Tab-separated table of C-alpha atoms in Angstrom:
chain	number	residue	atom	x	y	z
B	1	UNK	CA	5.610	-22.371	-26.274
B	2	UNK	CA	5.676	-19.212	-24.206
B	3	UNK	CA	5.257	-19.563	-20.514
B	4	UNK	CA	3.418	-16.366	-19.434
B	5	UNK	CA	2.107	-14.951	-16.114
B	6	UNK	CA	-0.341	-12.250	-15.429
B	7	UNK	CA	0.024	-9.416	-12.632
B	8	UNK	CA	-2.703	-7.349	-11.708
B	9	UNK	CA	-2.129	-4.350	-9.355
B	10	UNK	CA	-5.421	-2.845	-7.946
B	11	UNK	CA	-4.418	0.728	-6.370
B	12	UNK	CA	-6.864	3.592	-5.348
B	13	UNK	CA	-5.831	5.524	-8.350
B	14	UNK	CA	-5.411	3.066	-11.119
B	15	UNK	CA	-5.534	-0.574	-12.127
B	16	UNK	CA	-2.678	-2.093	-13.823
B	17	UNK	CA	-1.859	-5.416	-15.562
B	18	UNK	CA	1.415	-6.740	-16.546
B	19	UNK	CA	1.761	-9.783	-18.926
B	20	UNK	CA	5.460	-11.324	-17.992
B	21	UNK	CA	7.645	-13.939	-19.818
B	22	UNK	CA	8.300	-16.120	-16.880
B	23	UNK	CA	11.378	-17.624	-18.602
B	24	UNK	CA	13.307	-14.058	-19.338
B	25	UNK	CA	11.531	-12.395	-16.541
B	26	UNK	CA	10.583	-9.519	-19.051
B	27	UNK	CA	7.416	-7.530	-19.432
B	28	UNK	CA	5.367	-8.806	-22.667
B	29	UNK	CA	3.197	-5.768	-22.488
B	30	UNK	CA	1.504	-3.655	-19.711
B	31	UNK	CA	-1.277	-1.237	-19.022
B	32	UNK	CA	-2.844	0.828	-16.645
B	33	UNK	CA	-6.087	2.302	-16.335
B	34	UNK	CA	-7.816	4.578	-16.216
B	35	UNK	CA	-4.870	7.320	-17.360
B	36	UNK	CA	-6.380	9.650	-15.180
B	37	UNK	CA	-7.372	8.857	-11.327
B	38	UNK	CA	-9.959	6.762	-10.576
B	39	UNK	CA	-12.449	8.843	-8.230
B	40	UNK	CA	-12.635	8.584	-4.267
B	41	UNK	CA	-16.000	9.028	-2.840
B	42	UNK	CA	-15.998	11.155	0.432
B	43	UNK	CA	-19.887	11.302	1.039
B	44	UNK	CA	-19.270	12.513	4.636
B	45	UNK	CA	-16.207	14.309	6.445
B	46	UNK	CA	-13.233	11.617	6.554
B	47	UNK	CA	-15.081	8.904	4.355
B	48	UNK	CA	-13.503	7.494	1.525
B	49	UNK	CA	-14.948	5.011	-0.574
B	50	UNK	CA	-15.034	3.574	-4.282
B	51	UNK	CA	-17.218	1.079	-5.892
B	52	UNK	CA	-15.738	-2.439	-6.081
B	53	UNK	CA	-17.334	-2.605	-9.824
B	54	UNK	CA	-14.971	0.057	-10.917
B	55	UNK	CA	-11.749	-1.971	-10.251
B	56	UNK	CA	-13.386	-4.824	-11.955
B	57	UNK	CA	-14.319	-2.720	-14.969
B	58	UNK	CA	-10.510	-1.652	-15.484
B	59	UNK	CA	-9.423	-5.186	-14.833
B	60	UNK	CA	-11.805	-6.325	-17.779
B	61	UNK	CA	-10.284	-3.208	-20.062
B	62	UNK	CA	-6.461	-3.550	-19.295
B	63	UNK	CA	-6.321	-7.190	-19.654
B	64	UNK	CA	-7.852	-7.260	-23.138
B	65	UNK	CA	-5.043	-4.456	-23.893
B	66	UNK	CA	-2.253	-6.482	-22.620
B	67	UNK	CA	-3.647	-9.639	-24.484
B	68	UNK	CA	-3.784	-7.887	-27.630
B	69	UNK	CA	-0.653	-6.228	-27.264
B	70	UNK	CA	1.042	-9.441	-26.049
B	71	UNK	CA	-0.142	-11.733	-28.973
B	72	UNK	CA	-1.046	-14.338	-26.642
B	73	UNK	CA	-1.987	-17.621	-27.877
B	74	UNK	CA	-4.219	-20.232	-26.132
B	75	UNK	CA	-2.700	-22.313	-23.314
B	76	UNK	CA	0.513	-19.861	-22.723
B	77	UNK	CA	-0.647	-18.097	-19.823
B	78	UNK	CA	0.043	-20.163	-16.808
B	79	UNK	CA	-0.847	-17.934	-13.600
B	80	UNK	CA	-2.274	-14.881	-12.260
B	81	UNK	CA	-1.287	-12.756	-9.316
B	82	UNK	CA	-2.923	-10.135	-7.701
B	83	UNK	CA	-1.922	-7.085	-5.395
B	84	UNK	CA	-4.462	-4.688	-4.019
B	85	UNK	CA	-4.724	-1.893	-1.947
B	86	UNK	CA	-4.341	-2.584	1.753
B	87	UNK	CA	-7.078	-2.402	4.649
B	88	UNK	CA	-10.185	-1.996	2.521
B	89	UNK	CA	-13.512	-3.686	3.293
B	90	UNK	CA	-15.713	-5.051	0.429
B	91	UNK	CA	-18.761	-6.903	1.138
B	92	UNK	CA	-20.974	-9.444	-0.714
B	93	UNK	CA	-24.369	-11.139	-0.115
B	94	UNK	CA	-24.863	-14.910	-1.288
B	95	UNK	CA	-25.029	-14.306	-4.893
B	96	UNK	CA	-21.431	-12.392	-4.915
B	97	UNK	CA	-23.088	-9.119	-5.208
B	98	UNK	CA	-21.548	-5.861	-3.799
B	99	UNK	CA	-23.742	-4.733	-1.026
B	100	UNK	CA	-22.237	-1.166	-0.388
B	101	UNK	CA	-18.928	0.860	-1.764
B	102	UNK	CA	-15.753	-0.252	-0.568
B	103	UNK	CA	-14.546	1.422	2.393
B	104	UNK	CA	-10.926	1.760	1.337
B	105	UNK	CA	-7.283	2.274	3.068
B	106	UNK	CA	-7.700	6.184	3.745
B	107	UNK	CA	-11.191	6.271	5.253
B	108	UNK	CA	-11.168	7.422	8.670
B	109	UNK	CA	-14.783	6.701	9.947
B	110	UNK	CA	-13.625	3.559	12.225
B	111	UNK	CA	-10.981	5.377	14.322
B	112	UNK	CA	-12.891	5.744	17.255
B	113	UNK	CA	-13.980	2.135	17.182
B	114	UNK	CA	-10.663	1.071	17.047
B	115	UNK	CA	-9.539	3.205	19.735
B	116	UNK	CA	-11.897	2.042	22.318
B	117	UNK	CA	-11.073	-1.766	21.694
B	118	UNK	CA	-7.417	-1.129	22.163
B	119	UNK	CA	-8.230	0.376	25.783
B	120	UNK	CA	-10.971	-1.987	26.393
B	121	UNK	CA	-9.398	-5.435	25.436
B	122	UNK	CA	-6.048	-4.070	26.542
B	123	UNK	CA	-2.996	-2.262	25.267
B	124	UNK	CA	-0.896	-5.065	26.654
B	125	UNK	CA	-3.166	-7.500	24.630
B	126	UNK	CA	-3.349	-5.776	21.343
B	127	UNK	CA	0.213	-5.071	21.048
B	128	UNK	CA	1.492	-8.555	22.070
B	129	UNK	CA	-1.087	-10.486	20.538
B	130	UNK	CA	-2.156	-8.349	17.449
B	131	UNK	CA	0.850	-6.303	17.228
B	132	UNK	CA	-1.069	-3.262	16.469
B	133	UNK	CA	-3.815	-1.247	17.762
B	134	UNK	CA	-7.161	-1.959	16.099
B	135	UNK	CA	-7.280	1.429	14.814
B	136	UNK	CA	-9.048	2.191	11.678
B	137	UNK	CA	-7.951	-1.182	10.073
B	138	UNK	CA	-10.463	-3.327	8.036
B	139	UNK	CA	-12.055	-5.160	11.305
B	140	UNK	CA	-12.833	-1.885	12.818
B	141	UNK	CA	-14.432	-0.794	9.570
B	142	UNK	CA	-16.428	-3.754	9.746
B	143	UNK	CA	-17.537	-3.110	12.994
B	144	UNK	CA	-18.676	0.194	11.782
B	145	UNK	CA	-20.933	-1.195	9.283
B	146	UNK	CA	-22.515	-3.407	12.188
B	147	UNK	CA	-23.467	-0.224	14.278
B	148	UNK	CA	-24.447	2.086	11.723
B	149	UNK	CA	-25.824	-0.260	8.618
B	150	UNK	CA	-27.437	-2.868	10.104
B	151	UNK	CA	-29.326	-3.551	6.928
B	152	UNK	CA	-26.522	-3.836	5.073
B	153	UNK	CA	-24.631	-5.818	7.725
B	154	UNK	CA	-27.372	-8.528	7.728
B	155	UNK	CA	-27.319	-9.104	3.859
B	156	UNK	CA	-23.344	-9.938	4.257
B	157	UNK	CA	-22.107	-13.648	3.104
B	158	UNK	CA	-18.506	-12.551	3.104
B	159	UNK	CA	-16.335	-9.586	4.233
B	160	UNK	CA	-13.121	-9.191	2.075
B	161	UNK	CA	-10.051	-7.289	0.767
B	162	UNK	CA	-9.967	-5.790	-2.755
B	163	UNK	CA	-7.736	-8.203	-3.984
B	164	UNK	CA	-9.913	-11.054	-2.251
B	165	UNK	CA	-12.828	-9.422	-4.480
B	166	UNK	CA	-10.928	-9.503	-7.607
B	167	UNK	CA	-10.162	-13.131	-7.106
B	168	UNK	CA	-13.688	-14.048	-6.643
B	169	UNK	CA	-14.693	-12.121	-10.083
B	170	UNK	CA	-11.974	-13.828	-11.737
B	171	UNK	CA	-13.079	-17.407	-10.575
B	172	UNK	CA	-16.220	-17.491	-8.160
B	173	UNK	CA	-14.282	-18.859	-5.331
B	174	UNK	CA	-14.141	-16.803	-2.013
B	175	UNK	CA	-10.673	-17.044	-0.374
B	176	UNK	CA	-8.200	-14.407	1.819
B	177	UNK	CA	-4.859	-15.120	2.870
B	178	UNK	CA	-3.373	-15.242	6.415
B	179	UNK	CA	-1.063	-11.841	5.562
B	180	UNK	CA	-4.484	-10.674	4.422
B	181	UNK	CA	-6.077	-10.994	7.816
B	182	UNK	CA	-3.017	-9.755	9.069
B	183	UNK	CA	-3.684	-6.526	7.474
B	184	UNK	CA	-6.772	-6.165	8.682
B	185	UNK	CA	-5.912	-6.909	12.302
B	186	UNK	CA	-7.739	-9.863	12.491
B	187	UNK	CA	-4.902	-11.975	13.096
B	188	UNK	CA	-3.601	-13.462	16.422
B	189	UNK	CA	0.479	-13.769	15.971
B	190	UNK	CA	0.895	-15.574	19.063
B	191	UNK	CA	-1.928	-18.125	18.175
B	192	UNK	CA	-0.985	-18.233	14.332
B	193	UNK	CA	-4.817	-17.801	14.059
B	194	UNK	CA	-7.735	-15.598	13.377
B	195	UNK	CA	-8.097	-13.358	16.610
B	196	UNK	CA	-11.230	-14.654	18.428
B	197	UNK	CA	-11.057	-12.324	21.237
B	198	UNK	CA	-11.111	-9.448	18.402
B	199	UNK	CA	-14.016	-11.000	16.735
B	200	UNK	CA	-15.734	-11.851	20.090
B	201	UNK	CA	-15.289	-8.261	21.194
B	202	UNK	CA	-16.741	-6.921	17.754
B	203	UNK	CA	-19.728	-9.342	17.821
B	204	UNK	CA	-18.600	-10.374	14.263
B	205	UNK	CA	-19.147	-14.112	13.540
B	206	UNK	CA	-16.187	-15.671	12.257
B	207	UNK	CA	-18.346	-17.233	9.175
B	208	UNK	CA	-18.011	-13.570	7.963
B	209	UNK	CA	-14.286	-13.943	6.986
B	210	UNK	CA	-13.153	-16.202	4.040
B	211	UNK	CA	-10.845	-19.089	4.438
B	212	UNK	CA	-7.406	-18.026	4.499
B	213	UNK	CA	-4.263	-19.537	2.874
B	214	UNK	CA	-0.971	-18.836	2.215
B	215	UNK	CA	-0.332	-15.959	-0.130
B	216	UNK	CA	1.652	-18.514	-2.796
B	217	UNK	CA	-1.384	-20.941	-3.349
B	218	UNK	CA	-3.957	-21.744	-5.489
B	219	UNK	CA	-7.394	-20.022	-5.079
B	220	UNK	CA	-9.617	-20.517	-7.916
B	221	UNK	CA	-9.496	-20.868	-11.441
B	222	UNK	CA	-10.812	-18.623	-14.161
B	223	UNK	CA	-14.049	-19.473	-14.861
B	224	UNK	CA	-16.373	-19.165	-17.981
B	225	UNK	CA	-17.904	-15.991	-16.838
B	226	UNK	CA	-14.825	-14.240	-16.386
B	227	UNK	CA	-12.816	-15.828	-19.136
B	228	UNK	CA	-15.581	-14.692	-21.741
B	229	UNK	CA	-15.446	-11.235	-20.602
B	230	UNK	CA	-11.490	-11.140	-20.406
B	231	UNK	CA	-10.657	-12.915	-23.327
B	232	UNK	CA	-8.369	-15.294	-20.928
B	233	UNK	CA	-8.497	-19.331	-21.091
B	234	UNK	CA	-11.206	-21.120	-18.654
B	235	UNK	CA	-8.976	-22.824	-15.950
B	236	UNK	CA	-5.774	-20.365	-15.739
B	237	UNK	CA	-5.171	-20.578	-11.602
B	238	UNK	CA	-4.952	-17.980	-9.480
B	239	UNK	CA	-1.707	-18.600	-7.580
B	240	UNK	CA	-0.850	-15.471	-5.438
B	241	UNK	CA	-2.163	-12.470	-3.442
B	242	UNK	CA	-0.949	-9.895	-1.443
B	243	UNK	CA	-1.728	-6.325	0.016
B	244	UNK	CA	0.479	-3.565	-2.271
B	245	UNK	CA	3.020	-2.978	0.260
B	246	UNK	CA	4.013	-6.620	1.098
B	247	UNK	CA	3.964	-7.200	-2.808
B	248	UNK	CA	6.059	-4.106	-3.709
B	249	UNK	CA	8.562	-5.454	-1.281
B	250	UNK	CA	8.059	-8.539	-2.637
B	251	UNK	CA	8.386	-7.183	-6.311
B	252	UNK	CA	11.845	-5.606	-5.379
B	253	UNK	CA	12.990	-8.760	-3.821
B	254	UNK	CA	12.468	-7.854	-0.147
B	255	UNK	CA	12.217	-11.145	1.698
B	256	UNK	CA	14.589	-11.612	4.543
B	257	UNK	CA	15.414	-9.764	7.771
B	258	UNK	CA	16.985	-6.128	7.593
B	259	UNK	CA	15.641	-5.760	3.818
B	260	UNK	CA	13.548	-2.565	3.191
B	261	UNK	CA	11.471	-1.167	0.123
B	262	UNK	CA	9.709	2.093	-0.259
B	263	UNK	CA	7.161	3.498	-2.545
B	264	UNK	CA	5.967	7.049	-3.151
B	265	UNK	CA	2.572	7.086	-4.822
B	266	UNK	CA	-0.737	8.267	-3.457
B	267	UNK	CA	0.481	7.601	0.087
B	268	UNK	CA	4.449	6.835	1.013
B	269	UNK	CA	5.450	3.899	2.573
B	270	UNK	CA	8.551	2.173	4.065
B	271	UNK	CA	8.231	-1.582	4.550
B	272	UNK	CA	11.240	-3.197	6.523
B	273	UNK	CA	11.391	-7.327	7.226
B	274	UNK	CA	11.826	-8.654	10.458
B	275	UNK	CA	12.121	-11.867	11.728
B	276	UNK	CA	10.743	-11.086	15.303
B	277	UNK	CA	6.958	-9.952	16.121
B	278	UNK	CA	8.249	-6.671	16.811
B	279	UNK	CA	5.838	-3.476	17.211
B	280	UNK	CA	5.449	0.610	18.040
B	281	UNK	CA	4.054	0.693	21.484
B	282	UNK	CA	1.916	3.668	20.081
B	283	UNK	CA	1.055	1.553	16.833
B	284	UNK	CA	2.185	4.575	14.836
B	285	UNK	CA	3.675	1.885	12.440
B	286	UNK	CA	2.184	-1.528	11.913
B	287	UNK	CA	3.349	-5.158	11.829
B	288	UNK	CA	1.927	-8.098	9.359
B	289	UNK	CA	3.201	-11.142	8.228
B	290	UNK	CA	4.902	-11.039	5.100
B	291	UNK	CA	4.250	-12.754	1.916
B	292	UNK	CA	6.898	-15.665	2.592
B	293	UNK	CA	5.774	-15.993	6.287
B	294	UNK	CA	5.538	-19.720	7.535
B	295	UNK	CA	5.258	-20.506	11.685
B	296	UNK	CA	8.344	-22.243	11.650
B	297	UNK	CA	10.221	-19.760	9.662
B	298	UNK	CA	8.900	-16.125	10.446
B	299	UNK	CA	9.018	-13.179	8.333
B	300	UNK	CA	7.165	-9.871	9.388
B	301	UNK	CA	6.507	-6.664	7.688
B	302	UNK	CA	6.887	-3.682	9.513
B	303	UNK	CA	4.925	-0.833	7.617
B	304	UNK	CA	5.221	2.980	7.797
B	305	UNK	CA	2.753	4.727	6.022
B	306	UNK	CA	2.342	8.385	5.188
B	307	UNK	CA	-1.326	9.211	3.411
B	308	UNK	CA	-0.210	12.507	2.344
B	309	UNK	CA	2.267	12.210	-0.262
B	310	UNK	CA	1.629	11.872	-4.077
B	311	UNK	CA	-1.916	13.145	-3.139
B	312	UNK	CA	0.035	16.186	-2.001
B	313	UNK	CA	1.849	16.552	-5.145
B	314	UNK	CA	-1.323	16.223	-7.313
B	315	UNK	CA	-2.946	18.654	-5.306
B	316	UNK	CA	-0.330	21.348	-6.073
B	317	UNK	CA	-0.248	20.299	-9.504
B	318	UNK	CA	-3.912	21.133	-9.520
B	319	UNK	CA	-4.015	24.406	-7.896
B	320	UNK	CA	-0.634	25.398	-9.721
B	321	UNK	CA	-1.431	24.752	-13.432
B	322	UNK	CA	-3.774	21.791	-13.830
B	323	UNK	CA	-3.258	19.621	-16.942
B	324	UNK	CA	-0.969	22.081	-18.472
B	325	UNK	CA	1.323	21.288	-15.677
B	326	UNK	CA	3.275	18.231	-16.115
B	327	UNK	CA	5.113	16.625	-13.375
B	328	UNK	CA	8.662	16.878	-15.072
B	329	UNK	CA	8.378	20.709	-15.062
B	330	UNK	CA	6.853	20.640	-11.500
B	331	UNK	CA	10.307	18.796	-10.472
B	332	UNK	CA	12.338	21.053	-12.491
B	333	UNK	CA	10.792	24.468	-10.794
B	334	UNK	CA	11.204	22.947	-7.646
B	335	UNK	CA	14.990	22.365	-8.481
B	336	UNK	CA	15.314	26.018	-8.880
B	337	UNK	CA	15.078	27.162	-4.998
B	338	UNK	CA	17.497	25.851	-2.601
B	339	UNK	CA	16.991	23.144	0.157
B	340	UNK	CA	14.984	24.499	2.633
B	341	UNK	CA	12.367	26.387	0.185
B	342	UNK	CA	13.830	29.479	1.916
B	343	UNK	CA	11.812	28.807	5.024
B	344	UNK	CA	8.434	27.940	3.283
B	345	UNK	CA	7.106	24.454	5.118
B	346	UNK	CA	4.591	21.809	4.078
B	347	UNK	CA	3.083	19.594	6.775
B	348	UNK	CA	1.695	17.033	4.351
B	349	UNK	CA	-1.113	15.022	6.460
B	350	UNK	CA	-4.270	15.966	4.674
B	351	UNK	CA	-5.502	12.838	3.559
B	352	UNK	CA	-7.586	11.205	6.545
B	353	UNK	CA	-6.023	10.360	9.780
B	354	UNK	CA	-2.217	9.561	9.859
B	355	UNK	CA	-1.012	6.544	11.870
B	356	UNK	CA	2.042	7.653	12.715
B	357	UNK	CA	0.629	10.634	14.369
B	358	UNK	CA	-1.349	8.013	16.492
B	359	UNK	CA	-4.518	7.963	14.156
B	360	UNK	CA	-5.175	11.957	14.353
B	361	UNK	CA	-6.465	14.046	11.317
B	362	UNK	CA	-3.514	16.343	11.788
B	363	UNK	CA	-4.448	18.153	8.324
B	364	UNK	CA	-2.167	19.458	6.002
B	365	UNK	CA	-0.164	23.072	6.974
B	366	UNK	CA	1.775	25.498	4.964
B	367	UNK	CA	4.103	27.384	7.523
B	368	UNK	CA	6.191	30.391	6.890
B	369	UNK	CA	4.828	31.788	3.888
B	370	UNK	CA	6.404	35.345	2.872
B	371	UNK	CA	4.148	36.927	0.255
B	372	UNK	CA	6.902	38.905	-1.163
B	373	UNK	CA	9.203	35.995	-1.749
B	374	UNK	CA	7.623	32.781	-2.112
B	375	UNK	CA	6.015	31.518	-5.502
B	376	UNK	CA	5.161	28.213	-6.687
B	377	UNK	CA	8.776	27.192	-7.142
B	378	UNK	CA	8.811	27.538	-3.473
B	379	UNK	CA	5.481	25.743	-2.929
B	380	UNK	CA	6.599	22.597	-4.934
B	381	UNK	CA	10.069	22.127	-3.450
B	382	UNK	CA	8.693	22.466	0.138
B	383	UNK	CA	5.998	19.814	-0.668
B	384	UNK	CA	8.209	17.468	-1.691
B	385	UNK	CA	10.813	18.200	1.129
B	386	UNK	CA	7.430	18.246	3.708
B	387	UNK	CA	6.512	14.703	2.610
B	388	UNK	CA	10.027	13.074	2.919
B	389	UNK	CA	10.028	15.199	6.490
B	390	UNK	CA	7.286	12.965	7.246
B	391	UNK	CA	8.335	9.794	5.971
B	392	UNK	CA	11.762	10.647	7.908
B	393	UNK	CA	9.774	11.132	11.262
B	394	UNK	CA	8.318	7.431	10.434
B	395	UNK	CA	11.809	6.048	9.834
B	396	UNK	CA	12.990	7.456	13.237
B	397	UNK	CA	10.308	5.059	15.024
B	398	UNK	CA	11.565	2.116	12.957
B	399	UNK	CA	14.754	2.432	13.861
B	400	UNK	CA	13.778	2.491	17.415
B	401	UNK	CA	12.107	-0.705	16.913
B	402	UNK	CA	15.452	-2.419	16.151
B	403	UNK	CA	15.111	-2.208	12.412
B	404	UNK	CA	18.062	-1.528	10.534
B	405	UNK	CA	17.728	0.886	7.785
B	406	UNK	CA	21.229	1.601	5.604
B	407	UNK	CA	19.877	0.593	1.983
B	408	UNK	CA	16.416	1.225	0.797
B	409	UNK	CA	15.204	-0.379	-2.651
B	410	UNK	CA	12.442	1.482	-4.793
B	411	UNK	CA	10.712	0.884	-8.415
B	412	UNK	CA	11.409	3.933	-10.629
B	413	UNK	CA	8.342	5.249	-10.437
B	414	UNK	CA	6.073	7.851	-8.791
B	415	UNK	CA	7.507	10.902	-6.822
B	416	UNK	CA	10.963	8.968	-6.621
B	417	UNK	CA	11.098	10.147	-10.642
B	418	UNK	CA	11.811	13.613	-9.143
B	419	UNK	CA	15.907	14.628	-8.283
B	420	UNK	CA	14.861	16.773	-5.355
B	421	UNK	CA	12.561	14.302	-3.769
B	422	UNK	CA	15.531	11.512	-4.012
B	423	UNK	CA	18.066	13.786	-2.924
B	424	UNK	CA	16.052	14.864	0.050
B	425	UNK	CA	15.032	11.176	0.771
B	426	UNK	CA	18.512	9.609	0.860
B	427	UNK	CA	20.196	12.708	2.816
B	428	UNK	CA	17.339	13.273	4.975
B	429	UNK	CA	17.678	9.969	6.006
B	430	UNK	CA	21.266	8.762	5.788
B	431	UNK	CA	20.308	5.741	3.509
B	432	UNK	CA	21.518	4.428	0.230
B	433	UNK	CA	18.745	4.312	-2.615
B	434	UNK	CA	18.384	1.093	-5.066
B	435	UNK	CA	16.500	1.897	-7.978
B	436	UNK	CA	14.813	-1.246	-10.086
B	437	UNK	CA	12.672	-1.239	-13.115
B	438	UNK	CA	9.760	-2.669	-11.813
B	439	UNK	CA	6.357	-2.412	-10.434
B	440	UNK	CA	3.695	-3.770	-8.245
B	441	UNK	CA	1.714	-5.504	-11.226
B	442	UNK	CA	5.194	-6.990	-12.282
B	443	UNK	CA	5.743	-8.507	-8.612
B	444	UNK	CA	2.281	-10.168	-8.806
B	445	UNK	CA	3.230	-12.062	-11.849
B	446	UNK	CA	6.578	-13.460	-10.245
B	447	UNK	CA	4.293	-14.212	-7.282
B	448	UNK	CA	1.898	-16.365	-9.718
B	449	UNK	CA	4.782	-17.929	-10.980
B	450	UNK	CA	5.923	-19.162	-7.502
B	451	UNK	CA	2.303	-20.012	-6.894
B	452	UNK	CA	1.784	-21.945	-9.539
B	453	UNK	CA	5.315	-24.106	-9.459
B	454	UNK	CA	6.807	-22.620	-12.399
B	455	UNK	CA	9.759	-21.160	-9.987
B	456	UNK	CA	11.554	-23.777	-7.863
B	457	UNK	CA	12.976	-20.872	-5.541
B	458	UNK	CA	12.140	-17.128	-4.794
B	459	UNK	CA	15.610	-16.193	-6.201
B	460	UNK	CA	14.789	-18.071	-9.927
B	461	UNK	CA	11.583	-15.683	-9.799
B	462	UNK	CA	13.724	-12.695	-9.707
B	463	UNK	CA	15.523	-13.462	-13.152
B	464	UNK	CA	15.248	-10.149	-15.355
B	465	UNK	CA	14.940	-7.928	-12.399
B	466	UNK	CA	17.692	-5.262	-12.949
B	467	UNK	CA	18.994	-2.576	-10.721
B	468	UNK	CA	19.217	0.656	-13.037
B	469	UNK	CA	20.629	3.482	-10.925
B	470	UNK	CA	22.276	3.739	-7.132
B	471	UNK	CA	21.934	6.928	-4.936
B	472	UNK	CA	24.128	7.499	-1.912
B	473	UNK	CA	24.162	10.212	0.770
B	474	UNK	CA	26.516	13.411	0.289
B	475	UNK	CA	27.901	14.391	3.488
B	476	UNK	CA	27.193	18.231	2.786
B	477	UNK	CA	23.715	17.619	2.017
B	478	UNK	CA	23.154	15.316	4.873
B	479	UNK	CA	23.698	18.481	7.116
B	480	UNK	CA	21.900	20.352	4.880
B	481	UNK	CA	18.802	18.347	5.283
B	482	UNK	CA	19.013	17.805	8.829
B	483	UNK	CA	18.529	21.390	9.380
B	484	UNK	CA	15.335	21.078	6.834
B	485	UNK	CA	14.142	17.964	8.901
B	486	UNK	CA	14.570	19.797	12.378
B	487	UNK	CA	12.706	22.782	11.279
B	488	UNK	CA	9.934	20.574	9.776
B	489	UNK	CA	9.847	18.996	13.130
B	490	UNK	CA	9.401	22.206	15.028
B	491	UNK	CA	6.503	23.543	12.660
B	492	UNK	CA	4.987	19.833	13.060
B	493	UNK	CA	4.764	20.664	17.313
B	494	UNK	CA	3.204	23.860	16.683
B	495	UNK	CA	0.363	22.302	14.745
B	496	UNK	CA	-0.250	19.536	16.700
């Protein structure tokens, strides 16, 4: 009998589900829905919300799809892993019913709350104990609900992250992870426990938080209700859970000091692993517990995030051609103009506040527009180069924190499918880029295998993971893109 694993990746754009053969490491079947991006509601300026039941609907649909495509037999599925969009806030009542829409990662409403906490708790305390400013993270979002929606706050049984919600829907059990609490800036790294100082300052009862466990551990089993809805067997264990960026790093076998992973979806990230609790004094990049962290064998994930990444590229698509303009055509058009887009420059910060800009809403800006010269080809190239420049800005912060940035791993997906984007990324940052045929849902499935005890080691979990391409800097292009970045910095200073 086959041993199969299910991995869910709950994004803000789509939900992807993969059925993985645990013994070969190969995908049996996979499906992502919806085929167009899920809506993000913004009822007020700088707000970003989604209905958690929308995620659950697509979990149901994609599960049925992969089970049918994989011709799954009863007893074959050995474990379930969940990856999810980080920093979101989901609130449920005693009946496990959703109280209000989820406040998701790119929502900016709690910035002022977090900044005030940073000052009043003390920057030294926050950086040395929390490794971050409370900023716009989950704890501050929960405080916002407490202050602004007391009737909703009074109904809360548990506050959770998006992945915790999906696990609850599958099992009826409510747990979170230590890594997840650190993502929400609820975690005291010195005490290796929930921060009582932060909870006390915000006036949040510890009981509102779910019990925290390790990322690789059983946190419930599929119950009869979920089994009937999804077509699964009752009793399949849920054995892994992680935020999308730690999980993306895990899916690329990035587990040890000095290793790096990157993504370029709706947001763009670089995630590095350290064995020291490092932090940026301005909290422009953020440190969390990595999925394999143990108190006696520490692993920390340092996350650089640029909100305005694929969302800028999709905006350009809508503005310049809509459904009739495909991403491959956009990449080909961008390649028709030289690096630097003949003086056109994009600042891509138009998707909420940006952490690397010290939690300020800098906005998106187009500079150097020449109405007699520039056309959509220049816009497309400037957009991609502007995104890479923003990532480079964050790269430099990470270098100043002491992280070694030489080789970066990425899944073959999203904006890294663009030759222009890859060329700019490799040469502007002077790094080697390794491409792997994997994604977050595959990583979640492999994590489930570790948590279920199917794999005896991390390395055994990565059987079947293949490097499909490598890209290295070209010294001539390094000089070209150095000039592109320097001009981008000049334009950034003007708009700041």
